[in-house]
Short mmCIF file of C-alpha atoms and ligand atoms in Angstrom, two decimals:
data_model
loop_
_atom_site.label_atom_id
_atom_site.label_comp_id
_atom_site.label_asym_id
_atom_site.label_seq_id
_atom_site.Cartn_x
_atom_site.Cartn_y
_atom_site.Cartn_z
CA MET A 1 10.81 107.01 74.68
CA SER A 2 9.19 103.70 75.59
CA PHE A 3 5.51 102.92 76.12
CA VAL A 4 6.13 99.62 77.87
CA LYS A 5 7.63 98.67 81.22
CA THR A 6 11.36 99.29 81.55
CA LYS A 7 12.43 95.79 82.54
CA VAL A 8 11.45 94.04 79.33
CA ASP A 9 13.46 92.73 76.39
CA MET A 10 12.42 94.75 73.31
CA THR A 11 13.87 92.33 70.72
CA PRO A 12 11.01 91.01 68.56
CA ILE A 13 10.04 87.39 69.04
CA GLU A 14 11.98 85.19 66.65
CA ASP A 15 9.43 82.65 65.58
CA THR A 16 11.76 80.31 63.79
CA VAL A 17 9.16 77.57 63.49
CA PHE A 18 6.53 79.68 61.73
CA ALA A 19 9.13 81.20 59.40
CA ILE A 20 10.14 77.73 58.18
CA VAL A 21 6.53 76.52 58.06
CA LYS A 22 5.87 79.43 55.69
CA LYS A 23 8.85 78.51 53.49
CA ALA A 24 7.65 74.90 53.32
CA LYS A 25 4.17 76.08 52.30
CA GLU A 26 5.59 78.26 49.56
CA ALA A 27 7.71 75.38 48.27
CA LYS A 28 4.65 73.10 48.16
CA ALA A 29 2.72 75.69 46.16
CA LYS A 30 5.63 76.09 43.76
CA ILE A 31 6.83 72.54 43.11
CA GLY A 32 3.95 70.41 44.44
CA ALA A 33 3.44 68.89 47.88
CA GLU A 34 4.67 65.49 46.68
CA ASN A 35 8.13 66.95 46.08
CA VAL A 36 8.48 68.59 49.48
CA VAL A 37 9.26 67.04 52.86
CA ASP A 38 7.58 69.27 55.40
CA ALA A 39 8.78 68.03 58.80
CA THR A 40 8.07 71.30 60.56
CA ILE A 41 4.54 70.99 61.89
CA GLY A 42 4.26 70.00 65.55
CA SER A 43 0.65 68.77 65.40
CA LEU A 44 -0.59 65.28 64.60
CA TYR A 45 -1.33 64.91 60.85
CA ASN A 46 -2.89 62.00 59.03
CA GLU A 47 -1.43 60.16 56.05
CA GLU A 48 -3.33 62.44 53.66
CA GLY A 49 -1.60 65.54 55.00
CA SER A 50 -4.43 67.05 57.10
CA ILE A 51 -4.48 67.88 60.77
CA VAL A 52 -6.07 65.13 62.87
CA ALA A 53 -9.16 66.22 64.82
CA PHE A 54 -10.44 63.15 66.68
CA GLU A 55 -14.06 62.19 65.88
CA SER A 56 -14.38 60.99 69.47
CA VAL A 57 -13.54 64.51 70.66
CA PHE A 58 -15.18 66.84 68.16
CA THR A 59 -18.45 65.01 67.50
CA PRO A 60 -19.44 65.31 71.19
CA TYR A 61 -18.03 68.83 71.28
CA ASP A 62 -20.34 69.85 68.44
CA GLN A 63 -23.28 68.45 70.40
CA ILE A 64 -22.65 70.64 73.43
CA ALA A 65 -25.39 73.23 73.87
CA LYS A 66 -24.50 76.70 72.69
CA GLU A 67 -25.45 78.04 76.12
CA THR A 68 -22.78 75.83 77.70
CA LYS A 69 -20.23 77.12 75.22
CA ALA A 70 -21.34 80.67 75.92
CA ALA A 71 -21.20 80.44 79.70
CA TYR A 72 -18.32 81.27 82.01
CA ALA A 73 -16.74 78.32 83.78
CA GLY A 74 -18.12 77.23 87.13
CA SER A 75 -15.12 78.72 88.88
CA PHE A 76 -11.96 80.57 87.91
CA VAL A 77 -9.92 77.54 89.02
CA GLY A 78 -11.94 75.36 86.65
CA ASN A 79 -15.13 73.30 86.68
CA GLU A 80 -15.21 70.88 89.62
CA SER A 81 -15.88 67.87 87.39
CA TYR A 82 -12.93 68.83 85.18
CA ARG A 83 -10.53 69.30 88.09
CA LYS A 84 -11.44 65.91 89.48
CA GLN A 85 -11.21 64.19 86.10
CA VAL A 86 -7.79 65.67 85.29
CA TYR A 87 -6.51 64.18 88.54
CA ASP A 88 -8.19 60.84 87.85
CA TRP A 89 -6.87 60.80 84.28
CA ILE A 90 -3.26 61.61 85.06
CA VAL A 91 -2.37 60.85 88.67
CA LYS A 92 -4.87 58.32 90.03
CA PRO A 93 -3.65 55.38 87.88
CA SER A 94 -0.20 55.76 89.47
CA GLY A 95 -1.57 55.14 92.98
CA SER A 96 0.09 58.32 94.31
CA THR A 97 -0.80 59.24 97.88
CA LEU A 98 0.40 62.85 97.81
CA GLU A 99 -1.94 65.68 98.75
CA HIS A 100 -3.17 67.48 95.65
CA SER A 101 -5.27 70.06 93.87
CA VAL A 102 -5.90 71.01 90.25
CA ILE A 103 -6.17 74.43 88.62
CA ALA A 104 -7.49 74.68 85.07
CA THR A 105 -5.21 76.62 82.71
CA PRO A 106 -5.24 77.68 79.05
CA GLY A 107 -3.30 74.68 77.72
CA GLY A 108 -0.07 73.40 79.14
CA THR A 109 1.37 76.83 78.39
CA GLY A 110 -0.82 78.34 81.13
CA ALA A 111 0.38 75.83 83.71
CA VAL A 112 4.06 76.29 82.84
CA ALA A 113 3.71 80.08 82.73
CA LEU A 114 1.97 80.23 86.12
CA THR A 115 4.75 78.19 87.68
CA LEU A 116 7.64 80.22 86.30
CA GLN A 117 5.85 83.45 87.14
CA GLU A 118 4.77 82.65 90.69
CA ILE A 119 7.52 80.42 92.09
CA LEU A 120 10.70 82.41 91.56
CA ASP A 121 11.59 86.02 92.26
CA GLU A 122 13.06 88.25 89.55
CA GLY A 123 16.73 87.59 88.97
CA GLU A 124 16.58 83.99 90.20
CA SER A 125 17.48 81.06 87.95
CA VAL A 126 15.23 78.32 86.65
CA LEU A 127 16.84 75.03 85.63
CA LEU A 128 15.81 73.91 82.12
CA PRO A 129 16.83 71.06 79.82
CA GLU A 130 19.57 72.12 77.42
CA ILE A 131 17.44 71.04 74.45
CA ALA A 132 13.87 72.12 75.05
CA TRP A 133 10.58 73.62 73.95
CA GLY A 134 11.41 77.24 73.13
CA SER A 135 8.65 78.83 75.21
CA TYR A 136 10.36 78.01 78.51
CA LYS A 137 13.12 80.50 77.78
CA LEU A 138 10.71 83.13 76.52
CA MET A 139 8.61 82.83 79.67
CA ALA A 140 11.71 83.07 81.85
CA ALA A 141 12.77 86.22 80.00
CA MET A 142 9.32 87.81 80.40
CA ASP A 143 9.50 87.10 84.14
CA ASN A 144 13.04 88.48 84.36
CA LEU A 145 14.40 85.10 85.42
CA LYS A 146 17.79 83.73 84.55
CA VAL A 147 18.15 80.36 82.90
CA LYS A 148 20.54 77.57 83.72
CA THR A 149 20.48 74.36 81.70
CA TYR A 150 21.32 70.72 82.31
CA SER A 151 22.73 68.47 79.63
CA LEU A 152 20.10 65.87 78.74
CA PHE A 153 22.11 62.82 77.78
CA GLU A 154 25.13 60.88 78.75
CA GLU A 155 25.60 58.36 75.98
CA ASN A 156 22.08 57.06 75.41
CA HIS A 157 20.50 57.78 78.77
CA PHE A 158 19.45 60.69 80.97
CA ASN A 159 22.45 62.64 82.23
CA ILE A 160 21.71 62.33 85.92
CA SER A 161 25.14 63.55 87.04
CA ASP A 162 24.87 66.83 85.13
CA PHE A 163 21.34 67.29 86.45
CA GLN A 164 22.65 66.89 89.99
CA LYS A 165 25.60 69.20 89.36
CA LYS A 166 23.40 72.00 88.00
CA CYS A 167 20.91 71.67 90.87
CA GLU A 168 23.76 71.97 93.34
CA GLU A 169 25.21 75.00 91.55
CA ILE A 170 21.89 76.80 91.81
CA LEU A 171 21.71 76.03 95.54
CA GLU A 172 24.95 77.92 96.04
CA THR A 173 23.43 81.17 94.82
CA GLN A 174 19.75 81.16 95.70
CA LYS A 175 17.28 80.03 98.30
CA LYS A 176 14.88 78.08 96.11
CA LEU A 177 15.24 75.53 93.33
CA LEU A 178 12.84 75.26 90.38
CA VAL A 179 13.60 72.53 87.83
CA VAL A 180 11.74 71.68 84.64
CA ILE A 181 11.57 68.12 83.36
CA ASN A 182 9.58 67.59 80.17
CA ASP A 183 8.76 63.89 80.35
CA PRO A 184 7.53 61.47 79.05
CA CYS A 185 7.93 61.97 75.26
CA HIS A 186 10.34 64.90 75.60
CA ASN A 187 9.99 67.66 73.03
CA PRO A 188 12.04 67.56 70.80
CA THR A 189 14.08 64.38 71.35
CA GLY A 190 11.35 61.83 72.15
CA TYR A 191 13.19 60.58 75.23
CA SER A 192 11.32 59.25 78.29
CA LEU A 193 13.01 58.66 81.61
CA THR A 194 12.90 55.14 83.06
CA LYS A 195 11.37 54.59 86.49
CA GLU A 196 14.91 54.11 87.84
CA GLU A 197 15.98 57.47 86.38
CA TRP A 198 12.98 59.12 88.03
CA GLU A 199 13.97 57.52 91.34
CA GLU A 200 17.40 59.09 90.97
CA VAL A 201 15.82 62.48 90.24
CA VAL A 202 13.68 62.12 93.38
CA ARG A 203 16.75 61.21 95.45
CA ILE A 204 18.68 64.26 94.17
CA LEU A 205 15.80 66.69 94.69
CA ASN A 206 15.22 65.32 98.20
CA ALA A 207 18.87 65.98 99.01
CA CYS A 208 18.58 69.55 97.65
CA ALA A 209 15.40 70.01 99.68
CA LYS A 210 17.38 69.58 102.89
CA LYS A 211 18.76 73.03 102.13
CA VAL A 212 16.05 74.94 100.23
CA PRO A 213 12.46 74.48 99.04
CA VAL A 214 12.45 72.57 95.76
CA ILE A 215 9.81 72.73 93.04
CA LEU A 216 9.68 70.17 90.26
CA LEU A 217 7.75 71.26 87.18
CA ASN A 218 6.94 68.11 85.21
CA ASP A 219 5.65 69.08 81.76
CA ILE A 220 3.65 66.11 80.42
CA ALA A 221 2.25 67.70 77.24
CA TYR A 222 2.74 64.49 75.18
CA ILE A 223 2.03 61.83 77.84
CA ASP A 224 -1.00 60.40 76.05
CA TYR A 225 1.21 59.36 73.12
CA SER A 226 3.46 57.13 75.22
CA TYR A 227 3.72 53.83 73.41
CA ASP A 228 2.90 51.92 76.59
CA VAL A 229 0.08 54.25 77.53
CA ASP A 230 -1.24 51.93 80.28
CA HIS A 231 1.99 52.34 82.25
CA SER A 232 2.78 55.93 81.24
CA ARG A 233 1.73 57.29 84.65
CA ASP A 234 3.56 54.71 86.79
CA TYR A 235 6.55 57.00 87.38
CA ILE A 236 4.34 59.51 89.23
CA LYS A 237 4.30 57.06 92.15
CA THR A 238 8.02 57.76 92.66
CA PHE A 239 6.98 61.28 93.78
CA ASP A 240 5.56 59.72 96.96
CA ALA A 241 9.15 59.52 98.21
CA PHE A 242 9.55 63.31 98.12
CA ASN A 243 10.07 64.89 101.53
CA GLU A 244 8.01 67.79 102.88
CA ASN A 245 10.26 70.38 101.30
CA VAL A 246 9.53 69.33 97.71
CA PHE A 247 6.55 70.54 95.68
CA VAL A 248 5.44 69.11 92.33
CA VAL A 249 3.55 70.90 89.58
CA ILE A 250 2.45 68.67 86.73
CA ALA A 251 1.62 70.70 83.61
CA PHE A 252 -1.12 68.87 81.70
CA SER A 253 -2.42 69.82 78.26
CA CYS A 254 -5.51 68.75 76.32
CA SER A 255 -3.90 70.14 73.15
CA LYS A 256 -2.15 66.93 72.09
CA SER A 257 -4.11 64.49 74.26
CA LEU A 258 -7.39 65.44 72.56
CA THR A 259 -5.98 66.97 69.33
CA SER A 260 -7.60 70.21 70.50
CA TYR A 261 -4.74 72.70 70.37
CA GLY A 262 -7.03 75.63 69.67
CA LEU A 263 -9.47 74.98 72.51
CA ARG A 264 -6.88 76.18 75.06
CA CYS A 265 -7.52 73.78 77.89
CA GLY A 266 -5.01 72.32 80.32
CA ALA A 267 -4.22 72.18 84.02
CA ALA A 268 -1.64 72.62 86.73
CA ILE A 269 -1.76 69.62 89.04
CA LEU A 270 -0.32 70.63 92.41
CA MET A 271 1.14 67.89 94.61
CA ALA A 272 2.99 67.81 97.93
CA LYS A 273 3.29 65.87 101.17
CA THR A 274 1.05 68.18 103.16
CA LYS A 275 -2.30 69.87 102.60
CA GLU A 276 -0.82 73.15 103.86
CA ALA A 277 1.87 73.12 101.19
CA VAL A 278 -0.64 72.43 98.42
CA ARG A 279 -2.95 75.16 99.67
CA SER A 280 -0.15 77.73 99.91
CA VAL A 281 0.70 77.38 96.21
CA GLU A 282 -2.94 77.05 95.25
CA ILE A 283 -3.78 80.40 96.84
CA VAL A 284 -1.20 82.17 94.71
CA PHE A 285 -1.98 80.27 91.50
CA GLU A 286 -5.71 80.92 91.93
CA LYS A 287 -5.12 84.63 92.16
CA ALA A 288 -2.69 84.69 89.26
CA ALA A 289 -5.17 82.73 87.13
CA ARG A 290 -7.99 85.07 88.05
CA ALA A 291 -5.81 88.10 87.35
CA THR A 292 -4.54 86.84 84.00
CA TRP A 293 -7.12 84.79 82.06
CA SER A 294 -10.04 84.78 84.51
CA ASN A 295 -11.38 81.41 83.46
CA ILE A 296 -11.00 78.56 81.00
CA PRO A 297 -13.44 77.65 78.18
CA ASN A 298 -16.37 75.97 79.88
CA ALA A 299 -17.26 73.63 77.00
CA ALA A 300 -13.64 72.54 76.49
CA MET A 301 -13.45 71.42 80.13
CA ASP A 302 -16.80 69.62 80.00
CA ASN A 303 -15.81 67.93 76.76
CA PHE A 304 -12.55 66.61 78.24
CA THR A 305 -14.54 65.07 81.08
CA PHE A 306 -17.04 63.47 78.71
CA VAL A 307 -14.42 62.17 76.28
CA THR A 308 -12.28 60.57 78.99
CA THR A 309 -15.22 58.97 80.82
CA ASP A 310 -18.40 58.21 78.84
CA ASN A 311 -16.57 58.23 75.50
CA HIS A 312 -13.44 56.58 76.85
CA ASN A 313 -13.46 53.47 74.67
CA ALA A 314 -14.05 55.27 71.39
CA TYR A 315 -11.41 57.86 72.29
CA MET A 316 -8.77 55.32 73.30
CA LYS A 317 -9.39 53.29 70.18
CA GLU A 318 -9.03 56.30 67.92
CA LYS A 319 -5.92 57.54 69.72
CA LYS A 320 -4.37 54.07 69.63
CA PHE A 321 -4.53 54.09 65.85
CA TYR A 322 -2.44 57.26 65.73
CA ILE A 323 0.02 56.06 68.37
CA LYS A 324 0.64 53.06 66.14
CA LEU A 325 1.10 55.37 63.17
CA LEU A 326 3.56 57.54 65.10
CA LYS A 327 5.46 54.40 66.02
CA GLU A 328 5.58 53.26 62.41
CA ARG A 329 6.82 56.63 61.16
CA SER A 330 9.42 57.10 63.87
CA GLU A 331 10.72 53.53 63.56
CA ILE A 332 11.31 54.00 59.85
CA PHE A 333 13.23 57.22 60.42
CA VAL A 334 15.22 56.03 63.45
CA GLU A 335 16.16 52.67 61.96
CA GLU A 336 17.17 54.14 58.62
CA ALA A 337 19.17 56.82 60.43
CA LYS A 338 21.00 54.14 62.37
CA ALA A 339 21.71 52.20 59.18
CA CYS A 340 23.24 55.19 57.39
CA GLY A 341 25.05 56.68 60.39
CA LEU A 342 22.87 59.77 60.87
CA SER A 343 23.23 60.36 64.59
CA CYS A 344 20.00 61.06 66.53
CA TYR A 345 19.30 61.72 70.21
CA PRO A 346 17.88 58.67 71.99
CA TYR A 347 14.29 58.51 70.80
CA LYS A 348 11.77 56.34 72.62
CA GLU A 349 8.33 57.78 71.81
CA GLY A 350 6.46 60.95 70.98
CA PHE A 351 5.96 63.53 68.25
CA PHE A 352 9.57 64.35 67.28
CA VAL A 353 12.93 62.80 66.50
CA THR A 354 15.98 65.05 66.72
CA VAL A 355 19.15 64.67 64.69
CA LYS A 356 22.19 65.33 66.85
CA MET A 357 24.26 68.39 65.89
CA GLU A 358 26.76 69.24 68.63
CA ASP A 359 27.93 72.31 66.71
CA ASN A 360 25.22 74.89 66.14
CA ASN A 361 27.16 76.44 63.23
CA ILE A 362 27.19 73.17 61.33
CA ARG A 363 23.53 72.74 62.26
CA ASP A 364 22.71 76.09 60.62
CA GLU A 365 24.56 75.12 57.45
CA PHE A 366 22.88 71.71 57.41
CA HIS A 367 19.42 73.21 57.98
CA GLU A 368 19.93 75.57 55.04
CA ALA A 369 21.21 72.77 52.78
CA LEU A 370 18.19 70.65 53.70
CA MET A 371 15.88 73.46 52.59
CA GLN A 372 17.70 73.73 49.28
CA ASN A 373 16.75 70.08 48.84
CA HIS A 374 13.14 70.82 49.81
CA ILE A 375 13.42 69.21 53.24
CA TYR A 376 11.99 71.54 55.86
CA THR A 377 12.85 70.94 59.53
CA VAL A 378 13.12 73.00 62.70
CA LYS A 379 16.38 74.06 64.31
CA VAL A 380 16.67 73.34 68.03
CA ASN A 381 19.68 73.81 70.27
CA LYS A 382 22.29 71.26 69.15
CA GLY A 383 19.89 69.56 66.80
CA ILE A 384 17.51 69.40 63.87
CA ARG A 385 13.95 68.45 64.79
CA VAL A 386 12.05 66.12 62.49
CA ALA A 387 8.31 66.21 63.21
CA VAL A 388 7.28 62.61 62.51
CA CYS A 389 3.87 63.56 63.93
CA SER A 390 3.03 65.33 60.68
CA LEU A 391 5.06 63.34 58.18
CA SER A 392 3.44 60.49 56.27
CA VAL A 393 4.93 57.01 56.31
CA GLU A 394 5.90 57.42 52.65
CA LYS A 395 7.69 60.70 53.36
CA CYS A 396 9.55 59.09 56.28
CA LYS A 397 10.95 56.40 54.00
CA GLY A 398 14.41 57.25 52.69
CA LEU A 399 14.46 60.60 54.50
CA ALA A 400 17.27 59.75 56.91
CA LYS A 401 19.52 58.63 54.06
CA ARG A 402 18.80 61.79 52.08
CA MET A 403 19.61 63.88 55.14
CA ALA A 404 22.80 61.93 55.81
CA ASP A 405 23.95 62.43 52.21
CA ILE A 406 23.27 66.17 52.41
CA LEU A 407 25.19 66.37 55.69
CA ASN A 408 28.13 64.44 54.27
CA ASN A 409 28.25 66.73 51.26
CA LEU A 410 28.54 69.94 53.31
CA SER A 411 31.71 71.74 52.37
N1 PLP B 1 5.00 71.76 76.66
C1 PLP B 1 5.61 71.35 75.55
C2 PLP B 1 6.88 70.61 75.66
C3 PLP B 1 5.05 71.64 74.30
O1 PLP B 1 5.67 71.23 73.19
C4 PLP B 1 3.84 72.36 74.24
C5 PLP B 1 3.26 72.71 72.94
O2 PLP B 1 3.82 72.62 71.90
C6 PLP B 1 3.25 72.75 75.44
C7 PLP B 1 3.86 72.43 76.63
C8 PLP B 1 1.99 73.53 75.54
O3 PLP B 1 1.04 73.39 74.63
P1 PLP B 1 -0.43 73.96 74.88
O4 PLP B 1 -0.29 75.27 75.54
O5 PLP B 1 -1.05 74.03 73.55
O6 PLP B 1 -1.09 72.99 75.78
#
């Protein structure tokens, strides 16, 4: 007997991250935090080991009237001022001329989930990166979608030929193509495509769009931590070259941008050549949003608008400090890894560095051995994720060498 719908996977969620986070916590309690390397946490932490909550975000948030916090949003697609500011924050600097609209969502998760849920029919395949944020697969499974993956790298750059091959394979079996590209600051490798690589992606998707409608889901959860933040949106201009049969959804999240993971605020930015195309997707997304979460926290939206306009300078200054810190931590790890021969995926920027492990069996053994040495990391497909976002500079020092030694000593 089952109380839930028949077409659902009944296997319990395997939250590998939280299980390891718990182990790391227990180890800290037992042997002292100074003796444990906890590289599991995917939020920004300061050098003292606490979560960062930007002053420039939470001081104004605390000053918002309780009535504003209590009220429903202005509309179930989001407050007008928020929708406009999300566009101005992300897309406008690129100079894009595509038609557009914005729908507020609960974090980036909401925007990604809406897209997977409303674009494909059950049984169709979504194209995901081979190494990726775990929720994509979970969402696909909940929507009864199949998953196909593209290999991310060829040597030290984006594997454009495998991307093309997998797109073409999907075209042979279905009448729509949905691809996910998590860029810039890919989770978990820290790769960002170059403008030239994006131009190649646009060329390939345009060619596919001669046969079927193509939807590009560009997940930009970490964009505001690009090292060259002033030019981090430039690549969006390459989308202007998309033909009328391509649709873009940019999944934006305030979680990392504002260090406000718990406020559940994000957006789906819809972009296409024609107003009609944008409206057609908007109609469906609006209804799905209304039917699922109804509306997004009013105060969180208003605060984003305030922080990125009136409080812009204070916010950028505070964020810049942490971008520099991320850079310092990641450079230590990456350079030491290079020096001792610990192979990592090509890292450019962002919250995570990933150690390359082609064989998932060896990865499992390595991950276990690391824990025995009080180094806690997260397993990802073909890799071990090191969260430099939450690891102090001191803890980053010497870590790569310790990991390399443990790997070399595996039986
Ligand atoms: N996309 C990626 C790649 C992520 O890593 C995350 C969060 O970890 C998200 C999207 C969504 O985060 P949120 O729903 O908190 O905005």
